[in-house]
JSON list of C-alpha atoms in Angstrom, two decimals:
[
{"chain": "A", "resi": 1013, "resn": "GLU", "atom": "CA", "xyz": [0.18, -0.06, -0.25]},
{"chain": "A", "resi": 1014, "resn": "LEU", "atom": "CA", "xyz": [3.09, 2.38, 0.73]},
{"chain": "A", "resi": 1015, "resn": "GLN", "atom": "CA", "xyz": [4.63, 1.97, -2.17]},
{"chain": "A", "resi": 1016, "resn": "ALA", "atom": "CA", "xyz": [1.62, 2.06, -4.43]},
{"chain": "A", "resi": 1017, "resn": "ARG", "atom": "CA", "xyz": [0.19, 6.50, -2.79]},
{"chain": "A", "resi": 1018, "resn": "LEU", "atom": "CA", "xyz": [4.37, 6.76, -3.32]},
{"chain": "A", "resi": 1019, "resn": "ALA", "atom": "CA", "xyz": [3.78, 5.80, -7.04]},
{"chain": "A", "resi": 1020, "resn": "GLN", "atom": "CA", "xyz": [0.96, 7.92, -7.43]},
{"chain": "A", "resi": 1021, "resn": "GLY", "atom": "CA", "xyz": [2.39, 10.04, -5.30]},
{"chain": "A", "resi": 1022, "resn": "ARG", "atom": "CA", "xyz": [5.23, 10.64, -8.22]},
{"chain": "A", "resi": 1023, "resn": "SER", "atom": "CA", "xyz": [2.76, 10.10, -10.60]},
{"chain": "A", "resi": 1024, "resn": "GLY", "atom": "CA", "xyz": [-0.05, 11.38, -9.45]},
{"chain": "A", "resi": 1025, "resn": "PRO", "atom": "CA", "xyz": [-1.33, 14.52, -10.24]},
{"chain": "A", "resi": 1026, "resn": "SER", "atom": "CA", "xyz": [0.25, 17.43, -9.32]},
{"chain": "A", "resi": 1027, "resn": "ARG", "atom": "CA", "xyz": [-0.92, 20.88, -7.91]},
{"chain": "A", "resi": 1028, "resn": "ALA", "atom": "CA", "xyz": [-1.32, 23.88, -9.70]},
{"chain": "A", "resi": 1029, "resn": "ALA", "atom": "CA", "xyz": [0.94, 26.13, -9.12]},
{"chain": "A", "resi": 1030, "resn": "PRO", "atom": "CA", "xyz": [-0.13, 29.09, -7.31]},
{"chain": "A", "resi": 1031, "resn": "GLY", "atom": "CA", "xyz": [-1.32, 31.92, -9.80]},
{"chain": "A", "resi": 1032, "resn": "PRO", "atom": "CA", "xyz": [-0.42, 35.58, -9.78]},
{"chain": "A", "resi": 1033, "resn": "ARG", "atom": "CA", "xyz": [-3.01, 37.45, -7.24]},
{"chain": "A", "resi": 1034, "resn": "ALA", "atom": "CA", "xyz": [-5.79, 39.91, -8.25]},
{"chain": "A", "resi": 1035, "resn": "LEU", "atom": "CA", "xyz": [-4.16, 43.48, -9.21]},
{"chain": "A", "resi": 1036, "resn": "GLU", "atom": "CA", "xyz": [-4.57, 44.72, -4.78]},
{"chain": "A", "resi": 1037, "resn": "PRO", "atom": "CA", "xyz": [-5.10, 48.54, -4.75]},
{"chain": "A", "resi": 1038, "resn": "GLN", "atom": "CA", "xyz": [-2.39, 50.07, -3.48]},
{"chain": "A", "resi": 1039, "resn": "LEU", "atom": "CA", "xyz": [-2.22, 52.82, -1.19]},
{"chain": "A", "resi": 1040, "resn": "SER", "atom": "CA", "xyz": [0.32, 55.78, -2.16]},
{"chain": "A", "resi": 1041, "resn": "PRO", "atom": "CA", "xyz": [0.94, 59.47, -0.98]},
{"chain": "A", "resi": 1042, "resn": "HIS", "atom": "CA", "xyz": [-0.79, 60.76, -4.52]},
{"chain": "A", "resi": 1043, "resn": "SER", "atom": "CA", "xyz": [-3.51, 57.36, -3.70]},
{"chain": "A", "resi": 1044, "resn": "ASP", "atom": "CA", "xyz": [-7.22, 60.15, -3.84]},
{"chain": "A", "resi": 1045, "resn": "THR", "atom": "CA", "xyz": [-10.09, 59.19, -2.12]},
{"chain": "A", "resi": 1046, "resn": "ALA", "atom": "CA", "xyz": [-11.56, 56.43, -3.38]},
{"chain": "A", "resi": 1047, "resn": "GLU", "atom": "CA", "xyz": [-8.51, 53.96, -4.24]},
{"chain": "A", "resi": 1048, "resn": "VAL", "atom": "CA", "xyz": [-7.56, 54.82, -0.06]},
{"chain": "A", "resi": 1049, "resn": "ARG", "atom": "CA", "xyz": [-11.00, 53.14, 0.57]},
{"chain": "A", "resi": 1050, "resn": "ALA", "atom": "CA", "xyz": [-11.01, 50.51, -2.59]},
{"chain": "A", "resi": 1051, "resn": "TRP", "atom": "CA", "xyz": [-7.35, 49.78, -0.29]},
{"chain": "A", "resi": 1052, "resn": "LEU", "atom": "CA", "xyz": [-8.81, 48.66, 3.41]},
{"chain": "A", "resi": 1053, "resn": "GLN", "atom": "CA", "xyz": [-12.21, 47.05, 1.84]},
{"chain": "A", "resi": 1054, "resn": "THR", "atom": "CA", "xyz": [-9.57, 44.68, 0.18]},
{"chain": "A", "resi": 1055, "resn": "LYS", "atom": "CA", "xyz": [-8.19, 44.82, 3.05]},
{"chain": "A", "resi": 1056, "resn": "GLY", "atom": "CA", "xyz": [-10.58, 43.59, 5.04]},
{"chain": "A", "resi": 1057, "resn": "PHE", "atom": "CA", "xyz": [-11.09, 46.63, 7.31]},
{"chain": "A", "resi": 1058, "resn": "SER", "atom": "CA", "xyz": [-14.89, 46.84, 8.87]},
{"chain": "A", "resi": 1059, "resn": "ALA", "atom": "CA", "xyz": [-17.71, 49.10, 7.22]},
{"chain": "A", "resi": 1060, "resn": "GLN", "atom": "CA", "xyz": [-16.84, 50.89, 10.31]},
{"chain": "A", "resi": 1061, "resn": "THR", "atom": "CA", "xyz": [-13.62, 52.52, 9.78]},
{"chain": "A", "resi": 1062, "resn": "VAL", "atom": "CA", "xyz": [-13.27, 51.88, 5.89]},
{"chain": "A", "resi": 1063, "resn": "GLU", "atom": "CA", "xyz": [-16.12, 54.18, 6.29]},
{"chain": "A", "resi": 1064, "resn": "ALA", "atom": "CA", "xyz": [-14.18, 57.23, 8.83]},
{"chain": "A", "resi": 1065, "resn": "LEU", "atom": "CA", "xyz": [-10.87, 56.41, 6.94]},
{"chain": "A", "resi": 1066, "resn": "GLY", "atom": "CA", "xyz": [-12.35, 56.38, 3.02]},
{"chain": "A", "resi": 1067, "resn": "VAL", "atom": "CA", "xyz": [-12.01, 60.26, 3.72]},
{"chain": "A", "resi": 1068, "resn": "LEU", "atom": "CA", "xyz": [-8.46, 60.97, 3.57]},
{"chain": "A", "resi": 1069, "resn": "THR", "atom": "CA", "xyz": [-6.16, 60.57, 0.63]},
{"chain": "A", "resi": 1070, "resn": "GLY", "atom": "CA", "xyz": [-2.87, 58.18, 0.94]},
{"chain": "A", "resi": 1071, "resn": "ALA", "atom": "CA", "xyz": [-1.09, 61.31, 2.00]},
{"chain": "A", "resi": 1072, "resn": "GLN", "atom": "CA", "xyz": [-2.91, 62.08, 4.95]},
{"chain": "A", "resi": 1073, "resn": "LEU", "atom": "CA", "xyz": [-3.68, 58.35, 6.20]},
{"chain": "A", "resi": 1074, "resn": "PHE", "atom": "CA", "xyz": [0.57, 57.94, 5.82]},
{"chain": "A", "resi": 1075, "resn": "THR", "atom": "CA", "xyz": [1.11, 60.64, 8.04]},
{"chain": "A", "resi": 1076, "resn": "LEU", "atom": "CA", "xyz": [-1.20, 59.42, 10.22]},
{"chain": "A", "resi": 1077, "resn": "GLN", "atom": "CA", "xyz": [0.07, 57.89, 13.91]},
{"chain": "A", "resi": 1078, "resn": "LYS", "atom": "CA", "xyz": [-0.50, 55.46, 15.51]},
{"chain": "A", "resi": 1079, "resn": "GLU", "atom": "CA", "xyz": [-2.82, 56.96, 18.42]},
{"chain": "A", "resi": 1080, "resn": "GLU", "atom": "CA", "xyz": [-4.84, 59.18, 15.97]},
{"chain": "A", "resi": 1081, "resn": "LEU", "atom": "CA", "xyz": [-6.01, 55.99, 14.07]},
{"chain": "A", "resi": 1082, "resn": "ARG", "atom": "CA", "xyz": [-6.17, 54.33, 17.53]},
{"chain": "A", "resi": 1083, "resn": "ALA", "atom": "CA", "xyz": [-8.54, 57.08, 18.31]},
{"chain": "A", "resi": 1084, "resn": "VAL", "atom": "CA", "xyz": [-10.47, 57.59, 14.76]},
{"chain": "A", "resi": 1085, "resn": "SER", "atom": "CA", "xyz": [-11.30, 53.22, 14.54]},
{"chain": "A", "resi": 1086, "resn": "PRO", "atom": "CA", "xyz": [-10.09, 51.55, 18.89]},
{"chain": "A", "resi": 1087, "resn": "GLU", "atom": "CA", "xyz": [-10.57, 48.29, 17.48]},
{"chain": "A", "resi": 1088, "resn": "GLU", "atom": "CA", "xyz": [-8.60, 48.44, 14.12]},
{"chain": "A", "resi": 1089, "resn": "GLY", "atom": "CA", "xyz": [-7.23, 51.55, 13.77]},
{"chain": "A", "resi": 1090, "resn": "ALA", "atom": "CA", "xyz": [-3.31, 49.92, 15.30]},
{"chain": "A", "resi": 1091, "resn": "ARG", "atom": "CA", "xyz": [-3.50, 47.32, 12.66]},
{"chain": "A", "resi": 1092, "resn": "VAL", "atom": "CA", "xyz": [-4.38, 49.57, 10.12]},
{"chain": "A", "resi": 1093, "resn": "TYR", "atom": "CA", "xyz": [-1.60, 51.31, 11.39]},
{"chain": "A", "resi": 1094, "resn": "SER", "atom": "CA", "xyz": [0.25, 48.21, 11.27]},
{"chain": "A", "resi": 1095, "resn": "GLN", "atom": "CA", "xyz": [-0.24, 47.88, 7.49]},
{"chain": "A", "resi": 1096, "resn": "VAL", "atom": "CA", "xyz": [0.54, 51.81, 6.15]},
{"chain": "A", "resi": 1097, "resn": "THR", "atom": "CA", "xyz": [3.39, 50.61, 7.76]},
{"chain": "A", "resi": 1098, "resn": "VAL", "atom": "CA", "xyz": [3.94, 48.38, 4.80]},
{"chain": "A", "resi": 1099, "resn": "GLN", "atom": "CA", "xyz": [3.07, 49.62, 2.42]},
{"chain": "A", "resi": 1100, "resn": "ARG", "atom": "CA", "xyz": [5.43, 53.08, 3.01]},
{"chain": "A", "resi": 1101, "resn": "ALA", "atom": "CA", "xyz": [8.22, 49.52, 3.20]},
{"chain": "A", "resi": 1102, "resn": "LEU", "atom": "CA", "xyz": [7.38, 48.56, -0.03]},
{"chain": "A", "resi": 1103, "resn": "LEU", "atom": "CA", "xyz": [6.95, 52.56, -1.85]},
{"chain": "A", "resi": 1104, "resn": "GLU", "atom": "CA", "xyz": [10.86, 52.64, -0.06]},
{"chain": "A", "resi": 1105, "resn": "ASP", "atom": "CA", "xyz": [12.00, 49.42, -1.75]},
{"chain": "A", "resi": 1106, "resn": "LYS", "atom": "CA", "xyz": [10.90, 50.15, -4.79]},
{"chain": "A", "resi": 1107, "resn": "GLU", "atom": "CA", "xyz": [12.41, 54.15, -4.76]},
{"chain": "A", "resi": 1108, "resn": "GLU", "atom": "CA", "xyz": [15.64, 52.31, -3.67]},
{"chain": "A", "resi": 1109, "resn": "VAL", "atom": "CA", "xyz": [15.11, 50.02, -6.44]},
{"chain": "A", "resi": 1110, "resn": "SER", "atom": "CA", "xyz": [14.93, 52.20, -8.65]},
{"chain": "A", "resi": 1111, "resn": "GLU", "atom": "CA", "xyz": [17.73, 54.83, -7.43]},
{"chain": "A", "resi": 1112, "resn": "LEU", "atom": "CA", "xyz": [20.06, 51.50, -7.55]},
{"chain": "A", "resi": 1113, "resn": "GLU", "atom": "CA", "xyz": [18.95, 50.56, -11.40]},
{"chain": "A", "resi": 1114, "resn": "ALA", "atom": "CA", "xyz": [19.22, 53.72, -12.57]},
{"chain": "A", "resi": 1115, "resn": "VAL", "atom": "CA", "xyz": [23.35, 54.36, -11.38]},
{"chain": "A", "resi": 1116, "resn": "MET", "atom": "CA", "xyz": [23.71, 51.17, -12.99]},
{"chain": "A", "resi": 1117, "resn": "GLU", "atom": "CA", "xyz": [22.93, 52.36, -15.88]},
{"chain": "A", "resi": 1118, "resn": "LYS", "atom": "CA", "xyz": [25.07, 55.26, -15.31]},
{"chain": "A", "resi": 1119, "resn": "GLN", "atom": "CA", "xyz": [27.23, 53.54, -14.97]},
{"chain": "A", "resi": 1120, "resn": "LYS", "atom": "CA", "xyz": [26.60, 50.95, -17.89]},
{"chain": "A", "resi": 1121, "resn": "LYS", "atom": "CA", "xyz": [27.34, 53.69, -20.41]},
{"chain": "A", "resi": 1122, "resn": "LYS", "atom": "CA", "xyz": [29.93, 55.66, -18.82]},
{"chain": "A", "resi": 1123, "resn": "VAL", "atom": "CA", "xyz": [32.39, 51.61, -19.02]},
{"chain": "A", "resi": 1124, "resn": "GLU", "atom": "CA", "xyz": [30.13, 51.74, -22.18]},
{"chain": "A", "resi": 1125, "resn": "GLY", "atom": "CA", "xyz": [31.26, 55.23, -23.18]},
{"chain": "A", "resi": 1126, "resn": "ASP", "atom": "CA", "xyz": [35.21, 54.24, -22.26]},
{"chain": "A", "resi": 1127, "resn": "LEU", "atom": "CA", "xyz": [35.17, 50.95, -24.00]},
{"chain": "A", "resi": 1128, "resn": "GLU", "atom": "CA", "xyz": [34.31, 53.31, -27.28]},
{"chain": "A", "resi": 1129, "resn": "THR", "atom": "CA", "xyz": [37.89, 55.26, -26.06]},
{"chain": "A", "resi": 1130, "resn": "GLU", "atom": "CA", "xyz": [39.55, 52.87, -26.25]},
{"chain": "A", "resi": 1131, "resn": "VAL", "atom": "CA", "xyz": [39.15, 51.65, -29.45]}
]
């Protein structure tokens, strides 16, 4: 029985690789109120939290402190703050990658220019 299961496991139906996630709304300082509402809803916040914070722009939401969010939404304020912090970190990572790519491209052009002058 064990050998049969092992054989079936090797040749059995393979699991489908997880597909790309549906595009989730992204939050940034440039987000308008509709994008903030969509982001809050996607993250699973209550209707009260979405209603209270959905009137803010991304820039306004990014400036709020944990205590301010708790004052607006006592049950979910800390979680909103945590999710906003994650978004902020993701945006900072993207900016750093973009800066690194720009520096690398500049260096590549410089090296290519040096090689052309040597030839």
